[in-house]
PDB file of C-alpha atoms in Angstrom:
ATOM      1  CA  MET A1387     117.425 107.662  80.696  1.00 40.00           C
ATOM      2  CA  GLU A1388     114.988 107.335  83.271  1.00 61.00           C
ATOM      3  CA  GLY A1389     111.937 105.150  82.357  1.00 77.00           C
ATOM      4  CA  GLU A1390     108.048 105.862  82.094  1.00 89.00           C
ATOM      5  CA  LEU A1391     105.954 105.904  85.292  1.00 94.00           C
ATOM      6  CA  VAL A1392     102.916 103.581  84.965  1.00 96.00           C
ATOM      7  CA  ILE A1393     100.182 103.755  87.273  1.00 97.00           C
ATOM      8  CA  ARG A1394      97.761 100.871  87.549  1.00 97.00           C
ATOM      9  CA  ALA A1395      95.121  99.118  89.986  1.00 97.00           C
ATOM     10  CA  MET A1396      96.906  97.157  92.668  1.00 98.00           C
ATOM     11  CA  THR A1397      96.670  93.350  92.065  1.00 97.00           C
ATOM     12  CA  LYS A1398      96.936  90.624  94.575  1.00 97.00           C
ATOM     13  CA  ASP A1399     100.045  89.782  93.016  1.00 97.00           C
ATOM     14  CA  ASP A1400     101.602  93.250  93.920  1.00 98.00           C
ATOM     15  CA  VAL A1401     100.650  92.869  97.636  1.00 98.00           C
ATOM     16  CA  ALA A1402     103.871  91.268  98.554  1.00 97.00           C
ATOM     17  CA  ARG A1403     105.980  94.235  97.292  1.00 98.00           C
ATOM     18  CA  VAL A1404     103.520  96.747  98.291  1.00 98.00           C
ATOM     19  CA  HIS A1405     103.734  95.185 102.214  1.00 97.00           C
ATOM     20  CA  GLU A1406     107.755  95.627 101.535  1.00 97.00           C
ATOM     21  CA  LEU A1407     107.119  99.439 100.814  1.00 97.00           C
ATOM     22  CA  GLU A1408     105.222  99.592 104.032  1.00 94.00           C
ATOM     23  CA  THR A1409     107.910  98.018 105.867  1.00 95.00           C
ATOM     24  CA  VAL A1410     110.577 100.162 104.697  1.00 95.00           C
ATOM     25  CA  CYS A1411     108.571 103.503 104.825  1.00 93.00           C
ATOM     26  CA  PHE A1412     106.510 103.201 107.793  1.00 90.00           C
ATOM     27  CA  ILE A1413     107.503 102.595 111.677  1.00 88.00           C
ATOM     28  CA  THR A1414     104.047 100.683 111.957  1.00 88.00           C
ATOM     29  CA  PRO A1415     103.154  99.147 108.699  1.00 92.00           C
ATOM     30  CA  TRP A1416     100.100  97.548 107.675  1.00 94.00           C
ATOM     31  CA  SER A1417     100.187  93.852 107.620  1.00 96.00           C
ATOM     32  CA  TYR A1418     100.557  91.904 104.367  1.00 97.00           C
ATOM     33  CA  ASN A1419      96.795  90.284 105.262  1.00 97.00           C
ATOM     34  CA  SER A1420      95.531  93.999 105.795  1.00 96.00           C
ATOM     35  CA  LEU A1421      96.631  94.862 102.224  1.00 97.00           C
ATOM     36  CA  LEU A1422      95.305  91.811 100.878  1.00 96.00           C
ATOM     37  CA  GLY A1423      92.072  92.312 102.521  1.00 96.00           C
ATOM     38  CA  GLU A1424      91.670  95.919 101.098  1.00 96.00           C
ATOM     39  CA  LEU A1425      91.570  94.270  97.493  1.00 96.00           C
ATOM     40  CA  LYS A1426      88.178  92.633  98.719  1.00 95.00           C
ATOM     41  CA  ASN A1427      86.698  95.876 100.317  1.00 96.00           C
ATOM     42  CA  LYS A1428      84.002  97.199  97.996  1.00 95.00           C
ATOM     43  CA  LEU A1429      84.677 100.815  99.144  1.00 96.00           C
ATOM     44  CA  ALA A1430      88.480 100.845  98.722  1.00 97.00           C
ATOM     45  CA  TYR A1431      90.348 101.440  95.673  1.00 98.00           C
ATOM     46  CA  TYR A1432      94.608 100.908  95.479  1.00 98.00           C
ATOM     47  CA  ALA A1433      96.887 101.807  92.890  1.00 98.00           C
ATOM     48  CA  VAL A1434     100.512 101.122  92.283  1.00 98.00           C
ATOM     49  CA  SER A1435     103.237 103.197  90.327  1.00 97.00           C
ATOM     50  CA  GLU A1436     105.662 101.327  88.419  1.00 97.00           C
ATOM     51  CA  LEU A1437     109.012 102.539  87.151  1.00 95.00           C
ATOM     52  CA  ASP A1438     111.075 100.411  84.653  1.00 92.00           C
ATOM     53  CA  GLY A1439     108.640  97.105  85.795  1.00 92.00           C
ATOM     54  CA  ARG A1440     109.375  97.873  89.382  1.00 96.00           C
ATOM     55  CA  ILE A1441     106.533  98.867  91.871  1.00 97.00           C
ATOM     56  CA  ILE A1442     107.913 102.125  93.595  1.00 97.00           C
ATOM     57  CA  GLY A1443     104.963 103.323  95.162  1.00 97.00           C
ATOM     58  CA  TYR A1444     101.307 102.771  96.011  1.00 98.00           C
ATOM     59  CA  CYS A1445      98.161 104.644  97.462  1.00 98.00           C
ATOM     60  CA  GLY A1446      94.983 103.191  98.727  1.00 97.00           C
ATOM     61  CA  MET A1447      91.776 105.410  99.252  1.00 98.00           C
ATOM     62  CA  TRP A1448      88.164 104.369 100.442  1.00 98.00           C
ATOM     63  CA  VAL A1449      85.295 106.403  98.587  1.00 98.00           C
ATOM     64  CA  TYR A1450      81.945 106.650 100.227  1.00 96.00           C
ATOM     65  CA  PHE A1451      79.067 109.414 100.370  1.00 95.00           C
ATOM     66  CA  GLY A1452      80.602 111.368  97.883  1.00 94.00           C
ATOM     67  CA  GLU A1453      83.951 111.494  99.662  1.00 97.00           C
ATOM     68  CA  ALA A1454      87.291 110.089  99.354  1.00 98.00           C
ATOM     69  CA  HIS A1455      89.895 109.255 102.444  1.00 98.00           C
ATOM     70  CA  ILE A1456      93.390 108.390 101.484  1.00 98.00           C
ATOM     71  CA  THR A1457      94.097 105.402 103.698  1.00 96.00           C
ATOM     72  CA  ASN A1458      97.687 105.208 102.864  1.00 95.00           C
ATOM     73  CA  ILE A1459     100.328 106.643 100.180  1.00 96.00           C
ATOM     74  CA  ALA A1460     104.035 105.804 100.061  1.00 95.00           C
ATOM     75  CA  THR A1461     106.885 106.180  97.637  1.00 95.00           C
ATOM     76  CA  ALA A1462     110.170 104.294  97.916  1.00 96.00           C
ATOM     77  CA  PRO A1463     112.743 106.212  99.594  1.00 93.00           C
ATOM     78  CA  GLU A1464     115.138 106.380  96.598  1.00 93.00           C
ATOM     79  CA  ASN A1465     112.355 107.360  94.270  1.00 93.00           C
ATOM     80  CA  ARG A1466     111.162 110.358  96.632  1.00 92.00           C
ATOM     81  CA  ARG A1467     111.289 114.068  95.579  1.00 89.00           C
ATOM     82  CA  CYS A1468     110.881 113.243  91.794  1.00 90.00           C
ATOM     83  CA  GLY A1469     106.961 113.872  91.151  1.00 92.00           C
ATOM     84  CA  TYR A1470     106.075 110.227  91.393  1.00 95.00           C
ATOM     85  CA  GLY A1471     103.844 110.820  94.600  1.00 94.00           C
ATOM     86  CA  LYS A1472     102.321 113.611  93.139  1.00 95.00           C
ATOM     87  CA  LYS A1473     101.245 111.649  90.008  1.00 96.00           C
ATOM     88  CA  LEU A1474     100.223 109.013  92.110  1.00 97.00           C
ATOM     89  CA  LEU A1475      98.003 111.466  94.097  1.00 97.00           C
ATOM     90  CA  LEU A1476      96.595 112.851  90.884  1.00 97.00           C
ATOM     91  CA  TYR A1477      95.616 109.504  89.587  1.00 98.00           C
ATOM     92  CA  MET A1478      93.801 108.734  93.037  1.00 98.00           C
ATOM     93  CA  MET A1479      91.892 112.003  92.670  1.00 98.00           C
ATOM     94  CA  ARG A1480      90.713 111.324  89.058  1.00 97.00           C
ATOM     95  CA  LEU A1481      89.726 107.891  90.157  1.00 97.00           C
ATOM     96  CA  ALA A1482      87.704 109.397  93.187  1.00 98.00           C
ATOM     97  CA  VAL A1483      85.896 111.684  90.795  1.00 97.00           C
ATOM     98  CA  GLU A1484      85.114 108.765  88.410  1.00 96.00           C
ATOM     99  CA  HIS A1485      83.481 107.168  91.526  1.00 97.00           C
ATOM    100  CA  SER A1486      81.549 110.382  92.308  1.00 96.00           C
ATOM    101  CA  ALA A1487      83.646 111.912  94.745  1.00 97.00           C
ATOM    102  CA  ARG A1488      83.730 115.520  95.249  1.00 97.00           C
ATOM    103  CA  SER A1489      86.189 116.179  98.063  1.00 98.00           C
ATOM    104  CA  MET A1490      89.226 113.909  99.732  1.00 98.00           C
ATOM    105  CA  SER A1491      90.775 113.988 103.195  1.00 98.00           C
ATOM    106  CA  LEU A1492      93.803 112.350 104.682  1.00 97.00           C
ATOM    107  CA  GLU A1493      96.013 112.310 107.861  1.00 96.00           C
ATOM    108  CA  VAL A1494      99.609 113.191 107.723  1.00 95.00           C
ATOM    109  CA  ARG A1495     102.360 113.383 110.507  1.00 93.00           C
ATOM    110  CA  GLU A1496     102.724 116.868 112.038  1.00 94.00           C
ATOM    111  CA  HIS A1497     106.393 116.692 111.104  1.00 93.00           C
ATOM    112  CA  ASN A1498     106.212 115.458 107.596  1.00 92.00           C
ATOM    113  CA  PHE A1499     106.800 118.713 105.796  1.00 94.00           C
ATOM    114  CA  ALA A1500     107.891 117.173 102.485  1.00 92.00           C
ATOM    115  CA  ALA A1501     104.374 115.304 102.106  1.00 93.00           C
ATOM    116  CA  GLN A1502     102.505 118.381 103.591  1.00 95.00           C
ATOM    117  CA  ASN A1503     104.096 120.619 100.838  1.00 95.00           C
ATOM    118  CA  MET A1504     102.731 118.332  98.185  1.00 95.00           C
ATOM    119  CA  TYR A1505      99.135 117.921  99.479  1.00 97.00           C
ATOM    120  CA  TYR A1506      98.886 121.936 100.041  1.00 97.00           C
ATOM    121  CA  ALA A1507     100.345 122.210  96.468  1.00 96.00           C
ATOM    122  CA  LEU A1508      97.407 120.164  95.306  1.00 97.00           C
ATOM    123  CA  GLY A1509      94.494 122.184  97.237  1.00 97.00           C
ATOM    124  CA  PHE A1510      94.559 120.310 100.717  1.00 98.00           C
ATOM    125  CA  GLU A1511      93.932 122.523 103.606  1.00 98.00           C
ATOM    126  CA  LYS A1512      94.459 122.129 107.071  1.00 97.00           C
ATOM    127  CA  ALA A1513      90.980 121.057 108.820  1.00 97.00           C
ATOM    128  CA  GLY A1514      92.099 119.703 112.245  1.00 96.00           C
ATOM    129  CA  ILE A1515      94.552 117.649 114.246  1.00 96.00           C
ATOM    130  CA  ARG A1516      94.139 114.257 115.820  1.00 94.00           C
ATOM    131  CA  LYS A1517      96.267 114.339 119.099  1.00 94.00           C
ATOM    132  CA  ARG A1518      98.667 111.444 119.407  1.00 85.00           C
ATOM    133  CA  TYR A1519      97.410 109.802 116.528  1.00 85.00           C
ATOM    134  CA  TYR A1520     100.390 107.529 115.588  1.00 85.00           C
ATOM    135  CA  SER A1521     100.698 105.344 118.633  1.00 82.00           C
ATOM    136  CA  ASP A1522     104.509 104.589 117.505  1.00 82.00           C
ATOM    137  CA  THR A1523     105.773 107.747 118.467  1.00 85.00           C
ATOM    138  CA  GLY A1524     102.643 109.743 119.748  1.00 87.00           C
ATOM    139  CA  GLU A1525     102.984 112.454 117.149  1.00 89.00           C
ATOM    140  CA  ASN A1526     100.042 114.378 116.234  1.00 93.00           C
ATOM    141  CA  ALA A1527      98.194 114.000 112.834  1.00 94.00           C
ATOM    142  CA  LEU A1528      97.260 116.764 110.889  1.00 96.00           C
ATOM    143  CA  ILE A1529      93.661 116.357 109.218  1.00 97.00           C
ATOM    144  CA  LEU A1530      93.517 117.761 105.469  1.00 98.00           C
ATOM    145  CA  TRP A1531      90.963 118.240 103.171  1.00 98.00           C
ATOM    146  CA  ASN A1532      90.434 119.075  99.457  1.00 98.00           C
ATOM    147  CA  ASN A1533      87.092 120.226  99.007  1.00 98.00           C
ATOM    148  CA  ASP A1534      87.001 120.576  95.166  1.00 97.00           C
ATOM    149  CA  ILE A1535      89.191 117.766  93.911  1.00 97.00           C
ATOM    150  CA  GLU A1536      87.759 118.463  90.407  1.00 97.00           C
ATOM    151  CA  LYS A1537      89.109 122.064  90.564  1.00 97.00           C
ATOM    152  CA  THR A1538      92.656 120.686  91.419  1.00 97.00           C
ATOM    153  CA  LEU A1539      92.501 118.389  88.512  1.00 97.00           C
ATOM    154  CA  ARG A1540      91.646 121.199  86.212  1.00 97.00           C
ATOM    155  CA  GLU A1541      94.327 123.321  87.754  1.00 96.00           C
ATOM    156  CA  GLN A1542      96.693 120.444  86.986  1.00 95.00           C
ATOM    157  CA  GLY A1543      95.577 120.055  83.281  1.00 92.00           C
ATOM    158  CA  ILE A1544      94.117 116.625  84.067  1.00 92.00           C
ATOM    159  CA  LEU A1545      90.663 117.714  83.639  1.00 86.00           C
ATOM    160  CA  GLN A1546      88.945 120.064  80.959  1.00 79.00           C
TER     161      GLN A1546
END
């Protein structure tokens, strides 16, 4: 039987595992020190998702001027397509609302259709393109916005 997913705030003790996920999930991962530094950033909020006591995903965002921006989100490859990324992103949306954000943005690789499908299902819409945004491949990034994260949370049964 599968264990329960636990989502909680990221701590300094989690950074090594989060960095490990970065290196597995991304061609150009954030450095250990960059992730550690985010814990000191007063605009940043980071969360990890645990399954059976092991971190399988994480997400970071910055909240400022009533907006939230997802800086990074990842789920271990063996745990993808199980709904864990969606649960993590909904957790971050709720956290953003608690910190007075009304909208949320992110960038996603132009060819990452699995992630795009999740974002579109959670109320994100394409707002533009950042040409050659990803320096590792030269791939474009789609700029996505959800302009009413409270509405999304209500639709998902998380807010009344």
